[in-house]
Amino acid sequence: QPPTRIGRDRILMADLVIEREVLVEAPVEVVWRTITEPDQMSQWFADRVELVVEPGAHGFMQFGDQGGPVVVETVDPPARFSFRWNHPRGEEPVTGNSMLVEFTLTPEGNERTRLRVSESGHELLAWPDAEKERYAGEHRGGWAEYLDRLATLLAKRQSG
């Protein structure tokens, strides 16, 4: 009995989810600044960040020898921040041609923040399944590393 198409799709979708959550030892306003201000972002994320944090703003992020344009989508301080990236050159990033990175911040008491990042959009692209899975795996690992760096950076700062 071959597996049903629905079952396989569900497994594939699970393989494509890119999500990471970390509990940060810092108040929500501090975490918000760390994920939205270019000089802060460059301490844990991209090497070079050119960004104005307002919806529709075009910016750029450089990671070593890789990088590209980003477009800010949602700015709802200090709870939600999102941007699109990895879209074809010369095209405006929209659903279906780019990835959406969303940060969600939830205060836990006054001194801690639960920070969640999710990246989506790759599952909608006309890529082979194996390519989508490779992207998801790489980016899951990448976000784990970046959020760990962010948490370490802020824990050090908070402890003076």
Coordinates of C-alpha atoms in Angstrom, one line a residue:
Q1 CA 0.0 0.0 0.0
P2 CA 1.8 3.2 -1.1
P3 CA 1.6 6.1 1.3
T4 CA -1.3 8.5 0.5
R5 CA -0.4 11.8 -1.2
I6 CA -1.9 13.7 1.7
G7 CA 0.3 11.9 4.2
R8 CA 3.4 12.5 2.1
D9 CA 2.6 16.2 1.7
R10 CA 2.1 16.5 5.5
I11 CA 5.5 15.0 6.1
L12 CA 7.1 17.2 3.5
M13 CA 5.6 20.3 4.9
A14 CA 6.9 19.4 8.4
D15 CA 10.4 19.0 6.8
L16 CA 10.0 22.5 5.3
V17 CA 9.1 24.4 8.5
I18 CA 11.9 26.8 9.6
E19 CA 11.2 27.9 13.1
R20 CA 13.3 28.6 16.2
E21 CA 12.5 30.0 19.6
V22 CA 14.8 31.2 22.4
L23 CA 14.3 32.6 25.8
V24 CA 16.5 35.7 26.1
E25 CA 17.6 37.2 29.4
A26 CA 16.7 40.8 28.6
P27 CA 13.5 43.0 28.6
V28 CA 11.4 43.1 25.4
E29 CA 12.4 46.7 24.5
V30 CA 16.1 45.7 24.6
V31 CA 15.5 42.6 22.4
W32 CA 13.5 44.7 20.0
R33 CA 16.3 47.2 19.5
T34 CA 18.8 44.3 19.1
I35 CA 16.8 42.8 16.2
T36 CA 15.8 46.0 14.4
E37 CA 18.7 48.5 14.8
P38 CA 21.4 48.0 12.1
D39 CA 24.4 48.5 14.4
Q40 CA 22.9 46.0 16.8
M41 CA 22.0 43.5 14.2
S42 CA 25.5 43.4 12.9
Q43 CA 26.7 42.2 16.3
W44 CA 24.8 38.9 16.1
F45 CA 23.4 38.5 12.6
A46 CA 24.5 40.0 9.2
D47 CA 28.0 41.5 8.9
R48 CA 26.6 44.6 7.2
V49 CA 23.1 45.8 7.6
E50 CA 21.5 48.8 5.8
L51 CA 18.0 49.1 7.0
V52 CA 15.3 51.6 7.9
V53 CA 12.7 49.9 10.1
E54 CA 9.5 51.0 8.4
P55 CA 7.1 49.0 6.3
G56 CA 8.0 49.0 2.6
A57 CA 11.6 50.2 3.2
H58 CA 14.3 48.6 1.0
G59 CA 17.6 47.6 2.7
F60 CA 20.5 45.3 2.3
M61 CA 22.2 42.5 4.4
Q62 CA 25.6 41.1 3.8
F63 CA 26.8 37.8 5.2
G64 CA 30.4 37.3 4.4
D65 CA 30.6 37.0 0.6
Q66 CA 26.8 36.5 0.3
G67 CA 24.1 39.0 0.7
G68 CA 21.2 40.7 -1.0
P69 CA 18.3 43.2 -0.8
V70 CA 15.6 43.0 1.9
V71 CA 12.3 44.7 2.1
V72 CA 10.7 45.4 5.5
E73 CA 7.1 44.1 5.8
T74 CA 5.7 44.4 9.3
V75 CA 6.9 46.8 12.1
D76 CA 4.8 46.4 15.3
P77 CA 7.1 47.4 18.2
P78 CA 8.0 45.7 20.4
A79 CA 6.0 42.6 19.3
R80 CA 6.5 41.8 15.6
F81 CA 9.1 42.6 12.9
S82 CA 9.2 40.9 9.5
F83 CA 11.1 41.3 6.2
R84 CA 11.3 39.6 2.9
W85 CA 14.5 38.4 1.2
N86 CA 15.9 36.0 -1.3
H87 CA 13.8 37.3 -4.2
P88 CA 14.8 37.4 -7.9
R89 CA 16.9 40.4 -8.9
G90 CA 14.9 43.2 -10.3
E91 CA 11.6 41.9 -8.9
E92 CA 9.6 43.3 -5.9
P93 CA 9.5 40.6 -3.2
V94 CA 6.0 39.2 -2.8
T95 CA 4.3 36.0 -1.7
G96 CA 5.5 33.4 -4.1
N97 CA 8.9 34.7 -5.1
S98 CA 10.6 35.4 -1.8
M99 CA 11.1 34.2 1.8
L100 CA 9.4 36.0 4.7
V101 CA 11.3 36.2 8.0
E102 CA 9.1 37.0 11.0
F103 CA 10.3 37.8 14.5
T104 CA 7.7 37.6 17.3
L105 CA 8.6 38.9 20.8
T106 CA 6.7 37.9 24.0
P107 CA 7.7 39.3 27.3
E108 CA 8.1 36.8 30.2
G109 CA 8.0 39.0 33.3
N110 CA 10.0 42.2 33.1
E111 CA 13.5 40.8 32.5
R112 CA 13.0 38.0 29.9
T113 CA 11.7 37.7 26.4
R114 CA 10.7 34.8 24.3
L115 CA 11.9 35.4 20.8
R116 CA 10.6 33.3 18.0
V117 CA 11.7 33.5 14.4
S118 CA 10.1 31.8 11.5
E119 CA 11.0 31.8 7.8
S120 CA 8.5 30.8 5.1
G121 CA 7.9 31.1 1.4
H122 CA 10.4 28.6 0.2
E123 CA 7.6 26.0 0.2
L124 CA 5.7 28.0 -2.4
L125 CA 8.6 28.3 -4.9
A126 CA 8.9 26.2 -8.1
W127 CA 11.9 24.3 -6.6
P128 CA 12.3 20.5 -6.5
D129 CA 11.2 19.1 -3.1
A130 CA 14.8 18.1 -2.3
E131 CA 16.0 21.7 -2.9
K132 CA 13.2 23.1 -0.6
E133 CA 14.2 20.5 2.1
R134 CA 17.9 21.5 1.8
Y135 CA 17.1 25.2 2.1
A136 CA 14.9 24.5 5.2
G137 CA 17.6 22.4 6.8
E138 CA 20.3 24.9 6.2
H139 CA 18.2 27.8 7.4
R140 CA 17.0 26.0 10.5
G141 CA 20.6 25.5 11.5
G142 CA 21.5 29.1 10.6
W143 CA 18.7 30.5 12.8
A144 CA 19.6 28.3 15.7
E145 CA 23.2 29.7 15.5
Y146 CA 22.1 33.3 15.1
L147 CA 19.5 33.2 18.0
D148 CA 22.1 31.5 20.2
R149 CA 24.5 34.3 19.4
L150 CA 21.8 36.9 20.2
A151 CA 20.9 35.3 23.5
T152 CA 24.6 35.0 24.5
L153 CA 25.2 38.7 23.6
L154 CA 22.3 40.0 25.6
A155 CA 22.9 37.7 28.6
K156 CA 26.5 39.1 28.8
R157 CA 25.2 42.7 28.6
Q158 CA 22.6 42.2 31.2
S159 CA 25.1 40.7 33.7
G160 CA 27.3 43.8 33.1

